[in-house]
Coordinates of C-alpha atoms in Angstrom, one line a residue:
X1 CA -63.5 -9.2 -3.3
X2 CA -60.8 -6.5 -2.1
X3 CA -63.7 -4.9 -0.4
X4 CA -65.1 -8.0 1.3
X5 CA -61.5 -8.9 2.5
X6 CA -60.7 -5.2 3.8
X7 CA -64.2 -5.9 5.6
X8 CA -63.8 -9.1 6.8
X9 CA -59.9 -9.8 7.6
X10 CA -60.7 -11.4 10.7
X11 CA -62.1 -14.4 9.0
X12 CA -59.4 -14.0 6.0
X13 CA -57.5 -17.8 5.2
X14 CA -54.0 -15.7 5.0
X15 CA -52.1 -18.9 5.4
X16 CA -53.7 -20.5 2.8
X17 CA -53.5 -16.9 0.9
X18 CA -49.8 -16.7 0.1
X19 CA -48.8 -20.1 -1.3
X20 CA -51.0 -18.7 -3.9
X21 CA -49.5 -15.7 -4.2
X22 CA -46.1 -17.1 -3.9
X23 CA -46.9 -19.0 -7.1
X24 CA -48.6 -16.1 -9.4
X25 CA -46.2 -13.6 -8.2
X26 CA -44.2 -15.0 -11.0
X27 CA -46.1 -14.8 -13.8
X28 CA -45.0 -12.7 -17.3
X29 CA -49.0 -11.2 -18.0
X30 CA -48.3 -7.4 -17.9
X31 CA -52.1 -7.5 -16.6
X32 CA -51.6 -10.3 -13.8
X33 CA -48.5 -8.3 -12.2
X34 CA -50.6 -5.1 -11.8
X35 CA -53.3 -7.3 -10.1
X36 CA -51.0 -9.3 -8.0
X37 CA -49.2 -5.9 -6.8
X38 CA -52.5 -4.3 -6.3
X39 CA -54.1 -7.4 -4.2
X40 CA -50.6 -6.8 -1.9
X41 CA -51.2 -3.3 -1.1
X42 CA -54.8 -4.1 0.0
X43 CA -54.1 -6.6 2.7
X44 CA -51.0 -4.8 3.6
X45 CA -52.7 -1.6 4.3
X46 CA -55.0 -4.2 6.5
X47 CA -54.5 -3.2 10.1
X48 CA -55.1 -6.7 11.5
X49 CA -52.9 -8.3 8.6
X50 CA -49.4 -8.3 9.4
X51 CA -48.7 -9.3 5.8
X52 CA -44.5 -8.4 6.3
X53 CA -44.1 -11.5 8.4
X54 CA -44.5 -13.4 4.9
X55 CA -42.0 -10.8 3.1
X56 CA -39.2 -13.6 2.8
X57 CA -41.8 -15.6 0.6
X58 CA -42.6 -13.1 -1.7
X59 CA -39.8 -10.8 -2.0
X60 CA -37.8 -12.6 -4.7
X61 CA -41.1 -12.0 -6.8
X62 CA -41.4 -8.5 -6.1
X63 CA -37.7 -8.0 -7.0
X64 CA -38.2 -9.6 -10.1
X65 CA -41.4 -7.4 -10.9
X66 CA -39.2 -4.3 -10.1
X67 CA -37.1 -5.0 -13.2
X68 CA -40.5 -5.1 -15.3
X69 CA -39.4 -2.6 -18.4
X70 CA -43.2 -1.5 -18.3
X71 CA -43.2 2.1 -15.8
X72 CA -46.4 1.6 -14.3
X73 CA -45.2 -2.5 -12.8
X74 CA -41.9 -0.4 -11.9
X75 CA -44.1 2.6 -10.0
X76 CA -46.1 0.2 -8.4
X77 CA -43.8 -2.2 -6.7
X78 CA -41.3 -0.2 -5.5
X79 CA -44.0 1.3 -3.5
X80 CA -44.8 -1.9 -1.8
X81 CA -41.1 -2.6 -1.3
X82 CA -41.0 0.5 0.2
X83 CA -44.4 0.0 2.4
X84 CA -42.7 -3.1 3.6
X85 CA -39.8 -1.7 4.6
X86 CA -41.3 0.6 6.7
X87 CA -43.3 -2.4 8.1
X88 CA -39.9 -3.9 8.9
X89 CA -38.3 -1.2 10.7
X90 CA -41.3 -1.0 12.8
X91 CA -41.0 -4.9 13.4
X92 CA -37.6 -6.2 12.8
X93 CA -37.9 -9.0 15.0
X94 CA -40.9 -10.6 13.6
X95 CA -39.4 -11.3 9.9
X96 CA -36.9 -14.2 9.3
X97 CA -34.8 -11.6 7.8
X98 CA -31.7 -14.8 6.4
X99 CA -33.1 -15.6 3.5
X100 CA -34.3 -11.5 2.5
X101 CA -30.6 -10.9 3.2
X102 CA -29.3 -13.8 -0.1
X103 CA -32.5 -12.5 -1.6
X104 CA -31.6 -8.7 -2.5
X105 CA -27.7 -9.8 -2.3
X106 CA -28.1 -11.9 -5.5
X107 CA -30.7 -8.5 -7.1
X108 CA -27.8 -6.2 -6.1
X109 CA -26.0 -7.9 -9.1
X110 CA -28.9 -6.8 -11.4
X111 CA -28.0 -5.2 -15.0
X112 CA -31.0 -2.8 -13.9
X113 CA -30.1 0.2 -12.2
X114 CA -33.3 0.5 -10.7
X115 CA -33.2 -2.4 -9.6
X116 CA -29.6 -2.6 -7.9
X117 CA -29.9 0.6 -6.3
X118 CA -33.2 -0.4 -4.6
X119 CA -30.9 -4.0 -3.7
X120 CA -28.3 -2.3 -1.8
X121 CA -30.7 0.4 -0.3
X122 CA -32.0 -2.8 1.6
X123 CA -29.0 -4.4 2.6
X124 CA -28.3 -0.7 3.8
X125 CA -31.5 -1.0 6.3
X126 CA -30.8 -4.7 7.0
X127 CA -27.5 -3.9 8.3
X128 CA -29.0 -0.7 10.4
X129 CA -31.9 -2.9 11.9
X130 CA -29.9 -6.2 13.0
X131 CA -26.3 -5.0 13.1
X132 CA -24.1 -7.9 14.7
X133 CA -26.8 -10.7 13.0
X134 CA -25.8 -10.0 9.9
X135 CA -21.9 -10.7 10.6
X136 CA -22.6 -14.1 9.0
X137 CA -23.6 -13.1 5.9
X138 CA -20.5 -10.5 5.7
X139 CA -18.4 -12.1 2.5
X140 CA -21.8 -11.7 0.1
X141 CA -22.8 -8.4 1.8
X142 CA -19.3 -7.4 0.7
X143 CA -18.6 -8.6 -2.8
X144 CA -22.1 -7.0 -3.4
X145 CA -20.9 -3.8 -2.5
X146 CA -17.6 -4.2 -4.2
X147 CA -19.6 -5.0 -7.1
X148 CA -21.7 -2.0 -7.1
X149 CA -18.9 0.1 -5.9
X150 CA -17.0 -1.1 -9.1
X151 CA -19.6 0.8 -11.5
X152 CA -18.6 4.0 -13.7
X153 CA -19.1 7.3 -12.5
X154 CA -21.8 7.9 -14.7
X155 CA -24.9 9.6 -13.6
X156 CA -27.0 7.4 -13.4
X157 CA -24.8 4.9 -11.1
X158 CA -23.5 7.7 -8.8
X159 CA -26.0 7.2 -6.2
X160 CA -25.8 3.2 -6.4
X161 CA -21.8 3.3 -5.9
X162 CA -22.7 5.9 -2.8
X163 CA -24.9 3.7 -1.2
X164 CA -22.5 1.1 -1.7
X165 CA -19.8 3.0 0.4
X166 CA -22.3 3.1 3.1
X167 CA -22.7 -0.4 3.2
X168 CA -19.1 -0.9 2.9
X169 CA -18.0 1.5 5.8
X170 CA -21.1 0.2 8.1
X171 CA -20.0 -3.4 7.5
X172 CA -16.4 -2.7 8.1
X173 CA -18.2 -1.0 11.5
X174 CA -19.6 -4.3 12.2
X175 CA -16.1 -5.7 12.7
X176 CA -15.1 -3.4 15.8
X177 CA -17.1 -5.6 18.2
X178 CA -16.2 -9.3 16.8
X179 CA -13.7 -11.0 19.4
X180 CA -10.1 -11.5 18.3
X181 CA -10.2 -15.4 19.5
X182 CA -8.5 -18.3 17.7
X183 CA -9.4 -21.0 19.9
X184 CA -13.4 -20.8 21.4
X185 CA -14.9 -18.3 18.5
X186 CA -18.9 -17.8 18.9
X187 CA -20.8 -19.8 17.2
X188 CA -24.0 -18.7 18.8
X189 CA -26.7 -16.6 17.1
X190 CA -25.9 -16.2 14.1
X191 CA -23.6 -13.6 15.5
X192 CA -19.7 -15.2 14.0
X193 CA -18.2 -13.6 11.6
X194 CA -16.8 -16.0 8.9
X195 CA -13.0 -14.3 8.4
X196 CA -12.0 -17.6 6.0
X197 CA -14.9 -16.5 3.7
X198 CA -14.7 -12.8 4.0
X199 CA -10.7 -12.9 3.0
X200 CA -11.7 -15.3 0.1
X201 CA -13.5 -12.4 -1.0
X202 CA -10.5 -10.3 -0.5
X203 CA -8.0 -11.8 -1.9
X204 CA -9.9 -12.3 -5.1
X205 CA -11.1 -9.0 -5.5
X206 CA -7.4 -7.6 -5.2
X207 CA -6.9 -9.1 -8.4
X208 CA -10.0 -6.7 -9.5
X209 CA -9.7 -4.5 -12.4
X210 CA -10.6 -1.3 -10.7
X211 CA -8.6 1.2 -8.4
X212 CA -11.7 1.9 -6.2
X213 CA -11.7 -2.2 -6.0
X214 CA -8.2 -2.5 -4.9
X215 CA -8.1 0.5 -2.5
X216 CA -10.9 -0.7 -1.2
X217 CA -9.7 -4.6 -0.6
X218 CA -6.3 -3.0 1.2
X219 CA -8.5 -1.2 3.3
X220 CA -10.4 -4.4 4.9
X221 CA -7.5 -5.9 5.0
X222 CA -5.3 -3.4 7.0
X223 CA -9.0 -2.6 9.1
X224 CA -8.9 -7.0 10.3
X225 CA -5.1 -6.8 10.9
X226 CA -5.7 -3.5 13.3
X227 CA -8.9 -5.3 14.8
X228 CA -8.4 -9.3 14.5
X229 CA -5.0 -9.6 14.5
X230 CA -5.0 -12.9 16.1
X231 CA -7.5 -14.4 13.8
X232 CA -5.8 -13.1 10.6
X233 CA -2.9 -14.6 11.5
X234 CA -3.7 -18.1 10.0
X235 CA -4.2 -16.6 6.5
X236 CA -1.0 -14.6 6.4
X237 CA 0.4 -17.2 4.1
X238 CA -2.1 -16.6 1.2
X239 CA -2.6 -12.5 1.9
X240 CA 1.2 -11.5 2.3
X241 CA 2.3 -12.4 -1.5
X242 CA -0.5 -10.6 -3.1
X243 CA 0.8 -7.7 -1.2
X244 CA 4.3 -7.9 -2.1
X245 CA 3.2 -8.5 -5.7
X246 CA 0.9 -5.7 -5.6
X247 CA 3.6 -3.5 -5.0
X248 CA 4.3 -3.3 -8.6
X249 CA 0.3 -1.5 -9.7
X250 CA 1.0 1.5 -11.1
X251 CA -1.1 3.7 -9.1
X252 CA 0.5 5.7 -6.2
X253 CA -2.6 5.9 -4.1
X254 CA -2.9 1.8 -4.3
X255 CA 1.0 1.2 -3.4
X256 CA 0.5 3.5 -0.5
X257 CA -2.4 1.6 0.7
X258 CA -0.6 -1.7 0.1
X259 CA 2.4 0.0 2.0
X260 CA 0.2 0.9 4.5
X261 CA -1.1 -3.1 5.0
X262 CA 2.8 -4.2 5.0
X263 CA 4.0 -1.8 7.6
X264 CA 0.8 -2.9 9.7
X265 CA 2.2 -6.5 9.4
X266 CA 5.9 -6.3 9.7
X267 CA 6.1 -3.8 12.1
X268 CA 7.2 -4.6 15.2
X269 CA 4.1 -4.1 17.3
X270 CA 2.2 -6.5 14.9
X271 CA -0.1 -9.3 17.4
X272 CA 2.2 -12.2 15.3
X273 CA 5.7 -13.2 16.9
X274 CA 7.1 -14.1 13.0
X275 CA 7.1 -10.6 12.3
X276 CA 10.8 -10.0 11.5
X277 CA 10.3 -12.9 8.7
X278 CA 7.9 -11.2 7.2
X279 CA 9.7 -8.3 7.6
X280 CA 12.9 -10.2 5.6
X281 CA 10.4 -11.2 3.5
X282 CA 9.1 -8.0 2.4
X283 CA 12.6 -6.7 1.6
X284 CA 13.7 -9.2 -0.3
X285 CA 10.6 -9.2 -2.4
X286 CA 11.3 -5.7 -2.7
X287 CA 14.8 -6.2 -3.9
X288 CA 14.0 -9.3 -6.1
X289 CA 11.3 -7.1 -7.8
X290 CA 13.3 -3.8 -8.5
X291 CA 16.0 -6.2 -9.8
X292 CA 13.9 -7.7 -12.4
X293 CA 11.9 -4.5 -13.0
X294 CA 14.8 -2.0 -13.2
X295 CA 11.7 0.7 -14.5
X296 CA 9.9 -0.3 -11.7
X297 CA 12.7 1.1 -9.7
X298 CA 13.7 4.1 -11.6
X299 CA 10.1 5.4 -11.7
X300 CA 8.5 3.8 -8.1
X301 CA 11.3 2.8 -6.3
X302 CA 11.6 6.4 -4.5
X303 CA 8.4 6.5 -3.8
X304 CA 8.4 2.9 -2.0
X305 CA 11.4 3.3 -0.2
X306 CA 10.0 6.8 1.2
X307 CA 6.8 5.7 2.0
X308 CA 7.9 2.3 4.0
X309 CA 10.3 4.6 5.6
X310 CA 8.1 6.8 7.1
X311 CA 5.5 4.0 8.0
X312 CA 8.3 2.3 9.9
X313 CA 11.3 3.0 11.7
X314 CA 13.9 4.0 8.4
X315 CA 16.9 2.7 10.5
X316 CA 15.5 -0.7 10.9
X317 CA 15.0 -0.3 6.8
X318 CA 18.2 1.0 5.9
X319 CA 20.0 -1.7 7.8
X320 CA 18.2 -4.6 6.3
X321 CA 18.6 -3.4 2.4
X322 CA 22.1 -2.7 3.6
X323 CA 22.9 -6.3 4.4
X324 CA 20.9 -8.0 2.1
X325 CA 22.7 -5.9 -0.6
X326 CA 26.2 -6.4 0.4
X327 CA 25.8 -10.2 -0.7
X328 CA 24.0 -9.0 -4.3
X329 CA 25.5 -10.8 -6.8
X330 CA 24.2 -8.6 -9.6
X331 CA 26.6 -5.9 -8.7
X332 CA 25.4 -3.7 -11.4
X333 CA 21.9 -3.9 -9.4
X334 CA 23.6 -3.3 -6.8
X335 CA 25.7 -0.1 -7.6
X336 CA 22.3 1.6 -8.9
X337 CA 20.2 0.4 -5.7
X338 CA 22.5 1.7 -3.7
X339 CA 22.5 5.0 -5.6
X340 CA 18.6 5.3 -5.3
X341 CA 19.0 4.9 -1.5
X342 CA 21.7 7.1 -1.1
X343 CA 19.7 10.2 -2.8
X344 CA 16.9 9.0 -0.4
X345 CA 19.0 9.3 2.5
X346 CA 20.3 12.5 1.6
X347 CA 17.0 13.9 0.4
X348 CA 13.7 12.6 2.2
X349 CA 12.7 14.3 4.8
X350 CA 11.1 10.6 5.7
X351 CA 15.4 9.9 6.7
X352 CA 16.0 13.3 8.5
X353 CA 16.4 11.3 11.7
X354 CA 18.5 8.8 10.4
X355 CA 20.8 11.9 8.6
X356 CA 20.7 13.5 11.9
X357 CA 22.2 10.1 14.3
X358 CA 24.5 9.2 11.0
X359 CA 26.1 12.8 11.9
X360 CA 26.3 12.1 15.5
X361 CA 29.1 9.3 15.0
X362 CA 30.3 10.1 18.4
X363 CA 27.6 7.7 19.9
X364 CA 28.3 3.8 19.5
X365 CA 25.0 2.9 18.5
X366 CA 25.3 5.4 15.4
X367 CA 28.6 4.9 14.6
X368 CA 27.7 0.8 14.0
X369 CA 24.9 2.0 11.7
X370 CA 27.3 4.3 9.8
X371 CA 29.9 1.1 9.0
X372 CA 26.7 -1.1 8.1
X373 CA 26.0 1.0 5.2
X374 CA 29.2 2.3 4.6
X375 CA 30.3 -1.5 4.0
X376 CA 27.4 -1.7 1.7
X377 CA 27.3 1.4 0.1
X378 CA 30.6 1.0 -1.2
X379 CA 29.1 -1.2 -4.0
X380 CA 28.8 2.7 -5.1
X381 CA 32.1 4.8 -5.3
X382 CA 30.2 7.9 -5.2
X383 CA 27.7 7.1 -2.9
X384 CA 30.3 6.1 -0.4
X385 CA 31.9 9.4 -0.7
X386 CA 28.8 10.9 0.2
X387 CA 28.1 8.7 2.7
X388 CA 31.5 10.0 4.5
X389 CA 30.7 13.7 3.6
X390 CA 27.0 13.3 5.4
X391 CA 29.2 11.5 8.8
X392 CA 32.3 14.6 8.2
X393 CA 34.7 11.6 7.9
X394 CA 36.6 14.0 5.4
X395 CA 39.7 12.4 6.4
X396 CA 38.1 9.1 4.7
X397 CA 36.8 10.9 1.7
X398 CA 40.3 12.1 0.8
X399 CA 41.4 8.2 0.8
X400 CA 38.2 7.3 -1.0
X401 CA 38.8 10.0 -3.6
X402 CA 42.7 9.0 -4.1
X403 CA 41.8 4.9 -5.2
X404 CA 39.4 6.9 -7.9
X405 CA 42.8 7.5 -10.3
X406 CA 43.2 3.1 -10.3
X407 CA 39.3 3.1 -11.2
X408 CA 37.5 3.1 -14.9
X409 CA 36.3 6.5 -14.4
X410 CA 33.1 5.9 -16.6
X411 CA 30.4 8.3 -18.0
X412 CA 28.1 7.4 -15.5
X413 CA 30.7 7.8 -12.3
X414 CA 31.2 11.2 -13.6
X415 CA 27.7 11.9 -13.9
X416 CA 26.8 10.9 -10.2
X417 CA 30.0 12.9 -9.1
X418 CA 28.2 15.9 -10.8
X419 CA 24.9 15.1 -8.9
X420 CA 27.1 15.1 -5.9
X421 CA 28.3 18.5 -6.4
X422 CA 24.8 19.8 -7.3
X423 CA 23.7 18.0 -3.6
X424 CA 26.6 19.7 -1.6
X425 CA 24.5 22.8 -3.2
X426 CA 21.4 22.2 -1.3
X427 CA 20.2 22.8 2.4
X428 CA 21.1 19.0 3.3
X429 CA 24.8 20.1 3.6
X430 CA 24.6 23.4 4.9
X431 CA 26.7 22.6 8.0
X432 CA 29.4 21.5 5.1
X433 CA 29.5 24.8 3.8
X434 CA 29.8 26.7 7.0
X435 CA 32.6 24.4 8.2
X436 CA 34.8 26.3 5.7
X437 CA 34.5 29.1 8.1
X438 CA 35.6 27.1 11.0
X439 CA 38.1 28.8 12.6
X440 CA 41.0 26.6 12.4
X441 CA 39.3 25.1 9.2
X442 CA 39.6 21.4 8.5
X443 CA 41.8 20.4 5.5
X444 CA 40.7 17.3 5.2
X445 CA 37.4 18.7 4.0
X446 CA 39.2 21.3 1.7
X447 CA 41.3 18.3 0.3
X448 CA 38.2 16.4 -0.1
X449 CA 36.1 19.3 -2.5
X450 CA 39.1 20.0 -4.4
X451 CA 39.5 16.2 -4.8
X452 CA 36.2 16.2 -6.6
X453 CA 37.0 19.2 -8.4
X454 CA 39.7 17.2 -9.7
X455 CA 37.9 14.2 -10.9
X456 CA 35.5 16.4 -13.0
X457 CA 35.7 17.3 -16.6
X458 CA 35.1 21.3 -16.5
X459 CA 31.6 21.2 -17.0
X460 CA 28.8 23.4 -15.0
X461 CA 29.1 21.2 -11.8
X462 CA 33.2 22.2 -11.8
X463 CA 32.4 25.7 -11.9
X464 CA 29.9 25.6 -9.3
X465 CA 31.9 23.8 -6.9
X466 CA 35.3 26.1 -7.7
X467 CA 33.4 29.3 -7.1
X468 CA 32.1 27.8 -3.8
X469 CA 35.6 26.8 -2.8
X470 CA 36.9 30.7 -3.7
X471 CA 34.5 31.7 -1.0
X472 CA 36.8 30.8 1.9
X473 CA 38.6 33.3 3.1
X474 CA 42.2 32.6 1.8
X475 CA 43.5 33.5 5.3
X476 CA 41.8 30.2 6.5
X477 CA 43.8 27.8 3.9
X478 CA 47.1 27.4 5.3
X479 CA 48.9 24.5 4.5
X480 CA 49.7 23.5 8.1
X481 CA 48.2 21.0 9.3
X482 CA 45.7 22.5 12.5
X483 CA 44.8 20.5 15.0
X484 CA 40.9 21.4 15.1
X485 CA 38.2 18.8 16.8
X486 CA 37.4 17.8 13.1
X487 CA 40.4 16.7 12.4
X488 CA 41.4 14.9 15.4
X489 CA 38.0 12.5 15.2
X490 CA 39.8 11.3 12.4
X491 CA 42.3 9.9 14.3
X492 CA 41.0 9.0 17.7
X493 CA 40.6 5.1 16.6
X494 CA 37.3 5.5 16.0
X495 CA 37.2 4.1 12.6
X496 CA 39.8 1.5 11.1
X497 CA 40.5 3.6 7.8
X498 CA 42.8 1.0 6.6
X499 CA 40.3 -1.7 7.0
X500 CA 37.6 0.3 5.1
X501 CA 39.4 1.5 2.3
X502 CA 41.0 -2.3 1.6
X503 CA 36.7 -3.3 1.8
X504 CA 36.2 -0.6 -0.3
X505 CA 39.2 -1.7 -3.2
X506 CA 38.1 -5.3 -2.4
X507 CA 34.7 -4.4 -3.3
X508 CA 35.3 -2.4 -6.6
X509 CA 37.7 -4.8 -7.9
X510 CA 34.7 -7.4 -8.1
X511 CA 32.9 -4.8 -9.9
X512 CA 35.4 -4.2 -12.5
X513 CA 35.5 -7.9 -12.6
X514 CA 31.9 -8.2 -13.2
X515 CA 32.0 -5.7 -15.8
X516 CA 34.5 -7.5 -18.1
X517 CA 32.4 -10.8 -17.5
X518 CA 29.4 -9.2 -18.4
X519 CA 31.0 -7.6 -21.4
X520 CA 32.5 -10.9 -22.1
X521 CA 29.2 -12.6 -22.5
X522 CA 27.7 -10.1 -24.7
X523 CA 31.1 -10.4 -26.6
X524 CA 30.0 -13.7 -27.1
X525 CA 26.5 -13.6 -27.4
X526 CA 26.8 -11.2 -30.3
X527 CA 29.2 -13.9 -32.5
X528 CA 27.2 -16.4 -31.5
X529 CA 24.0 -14.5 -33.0
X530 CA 26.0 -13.6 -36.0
X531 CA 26.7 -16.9 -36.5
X532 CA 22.8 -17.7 -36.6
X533 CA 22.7 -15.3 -38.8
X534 CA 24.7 -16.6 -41.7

């Protein structure tokens, strides 16, 4: 009959051919399958039957032959499917290629290997043959490849999660060329992308259990906000708390990703006109979860600040946590935030331009910055201090220093004085060290080290700033008063030292208040308990 057909194909009822086949192609005989397969590559190697034109018909059987367990079924078939798709490259436009495309979408889920792989191998061509068509189809393309993506990196699975990639990176292509409208968006063939479907996927899969998955999720989401901005917009709402939440994943590589989608959104040259509330937004988040998470910030909180910093402009960073902090009401959150940001400051290389305009208080524009965090940063005695040291207001540091004798000089102060004294140490204050050989040199600063040296117990961090000291030539350390540039900035007018140290005592006294409440409550809590107890 094969022969008769090869012979005769002119006269060959192929219409009324493939219902048939349509309906045996499903059958479970072993035998049947190696006929029905065998019949297909006959009339496909038929010149004058252009059998691919019928491939959306019979494709979801061949598929579900390829995951036959018997070899020989497997051999056979996916050398048809791979007859036909050399039959489709040659003749793309001929094949209604919309229901091929849900077709090996739902066998790219397929617990067989075999069969997966072969799955996204086609949605690989599909893509490469009709490029903007498939735009439509985008979300399912993309959980697909998500979900292959997703697999172990086991041999056997390597090359499925490869091919994956390329799907993924060649859809994400795809989205260079889709206009950015909101208001008259294509509808026309079959060539609109459908964004509310495609961040559906998105957003769930952020929640996925994988790295790879999440990684992979921020970077569709940063790609649409870099090439539809305007479109994105209108999900903002559902995409911007995932974000902020995501914050807190333990990975680095998936927080700097995340960072990365933030800055994209927040920073000023974002396509949205609300960008400074998400902006306010994301810092408050940001706060709200180091506060409740106080491991989150000892062990990420670095690493966040840092990164954001140099994604953005850090001065536009600082001063937002600095005014949002100075109204903390968990001052203890507050003392140790601003502790973390002041080693970042004095530190990062991410803040080297900040360091470098906070020295530069000559300039109005820096000197404002300088009170906007010294007002906050005195939350943190020893922060402040440094603060003053990084700006050479030594005359300020000496009055700082002198309120210390009313304070509760805790463990902890003394500890971050000692961090202090190891920081004057490194290259950050170099220019410190060589004003000593300033020629007259500045008191103030003198008075303001050995105002340190005072406060310390005589641990390693007192010897290491005494020996420094004994480096100035004693010549240098008169005890009158010279009249040198460094000292006289101190007195131009330029700062209202009265009215920063009384912020400064203001500020501290609610701490010490704060402390006693605290202590208070626990006071209480404890008898309470004991109560309970008995």
């Amino acid at each position: 009959m094969k022969d008769i057909v090869t012979d005769n194909s002119n006269i060959f009822d192929l219409v009324g051919f493939i219902p048939l086949l349509r309906e045996r192609i499903y059958t479970e005989n072993t035998f049947a399958k190696q006929f029905i397969i065998s019949w297909i590559t006959v009339l496909d190697d038929v010149p004058s039957i252009d059998l691919v034109i019928y491939l959306p018909e019979i494709l979801d059987g061949l598929f579900k032959m390829l995951s036959d367990p018997t070899f020989e079924i497997k051999k056979m078939c996916d050398a048809v499917l791979k007859k036909f798709l050399d039959d489709l490259h040659r003749n793309p436009e001929k094949v209604d290629y919309t229901d091929m495309i849900n077709t090996v979408v739902i066998y790219s889920y397929s617990t067989d290997e075999f069969v997966q792989y072969t799955a996204m191998c086609w949605i690989k061509e599909f893509i490469d043959m009709y490029g903007s068509n498939i735009l439509p189809f985008a979300s399912n393309i993309l959980k697909a490849s998500m979900a292959s993506n997703s697999n172990q990196d086991i041999e056997s699975q390597i090359r499925i999660k490869q091919t994956a990639k390329i799907v993924n990176s060649t859809l994400m292509e795809l989205i260079n060329g889709v206009e950015d409208k909101t208001d008259a968006i294509e509808k026309d063939e079959g060539k609109n992308l459908d964004l509310a479907s495609v961040i559906t996927v998105l957003i769930k899969e952020l929640g996925g259990s994988t790295i790879e998955t999440k990684i992979t999720v921020l970077k569709w989401i940063y790609h649409l906000f870099t090439h539809l901005p305007n479109r994105i917009l209108m999900y903002m709402e559902s995409i911007f708390p995932l974000l902020l939440t995501t914050l807190s994943y333990p990975n680095e590589e998936v927080v700097q990703n995340d960072l990365k989608v933030i800055a994209k959104i927040i920073s000023p040259s974002a396509a949205q006109t609300n960008n400074k509330q998400y902006f306010d937004q994301f810092i408050l988040s940001l706060l709200k979860q180091f506060s409740c998470d106080r491991t989150l910030l000892k062990d990420r909180g670095q690493f966040i600040i840092r990164q954001i910093c140099g994604l953005l402009n850090s001065n536009d960073i600082y001063r937002t946590l600095s005014t949002f902090l100075l109204e903390e009401k968990n001052m203890k959150f507050a003392s140790v935030m601003i502790g973390t940001l002041n080693t970042i400051l004095l530190t990062s290389p991410e803040l080297y331009d900040l360091r470098t305009q906070l020295r530069d208080v000559e300039k109005q524009e820096n000197r404002e910055m300088f009170l906007c965090l010294f007002r906050t940063w005195c939350h943190n005695p020893v922060a402040a201090v440094a603060l003053c040291l990084l700006t050479q207001n030594y005359f300020l540091v000496c009055k700082l220093l002198q309120t210390f004798a009313s304070m509760d000089v805790t463990i902890d102060l003394l500890i971050e004085v000692d961090k202090l004294i190891q920081l004057l140490e490194s290259p950050i204050f170099i220019y410190l060290r060589m004003e000593l050989l300033e020629e007259p040199v500045n008191q103030y600063l003198i008075k303001a080290l050995y105002g340190l040296l005072m406060i310390m117990p005589q641990s390693d961090a007192f010897h290491l700033l005494r020996h420094r000291l004994k480096c100035i030539p004693h010549s240098r350390m008169g005890s009158e008063m010279p009249a040198s540039e460094n000292v006289k900035k101190d007195f131009k007018g330029m700062f209202d030292t009265s009215t920063m140290l009384n912020h400064f005592t203001t500020l501290q006294e609610k701490h010490r208040n704060y402390r006693m409440n605290t202590n208070s409550n626990q006071q209480i809590d404890k008898a309470i308990a004991k109560i309970d107890i008995q």
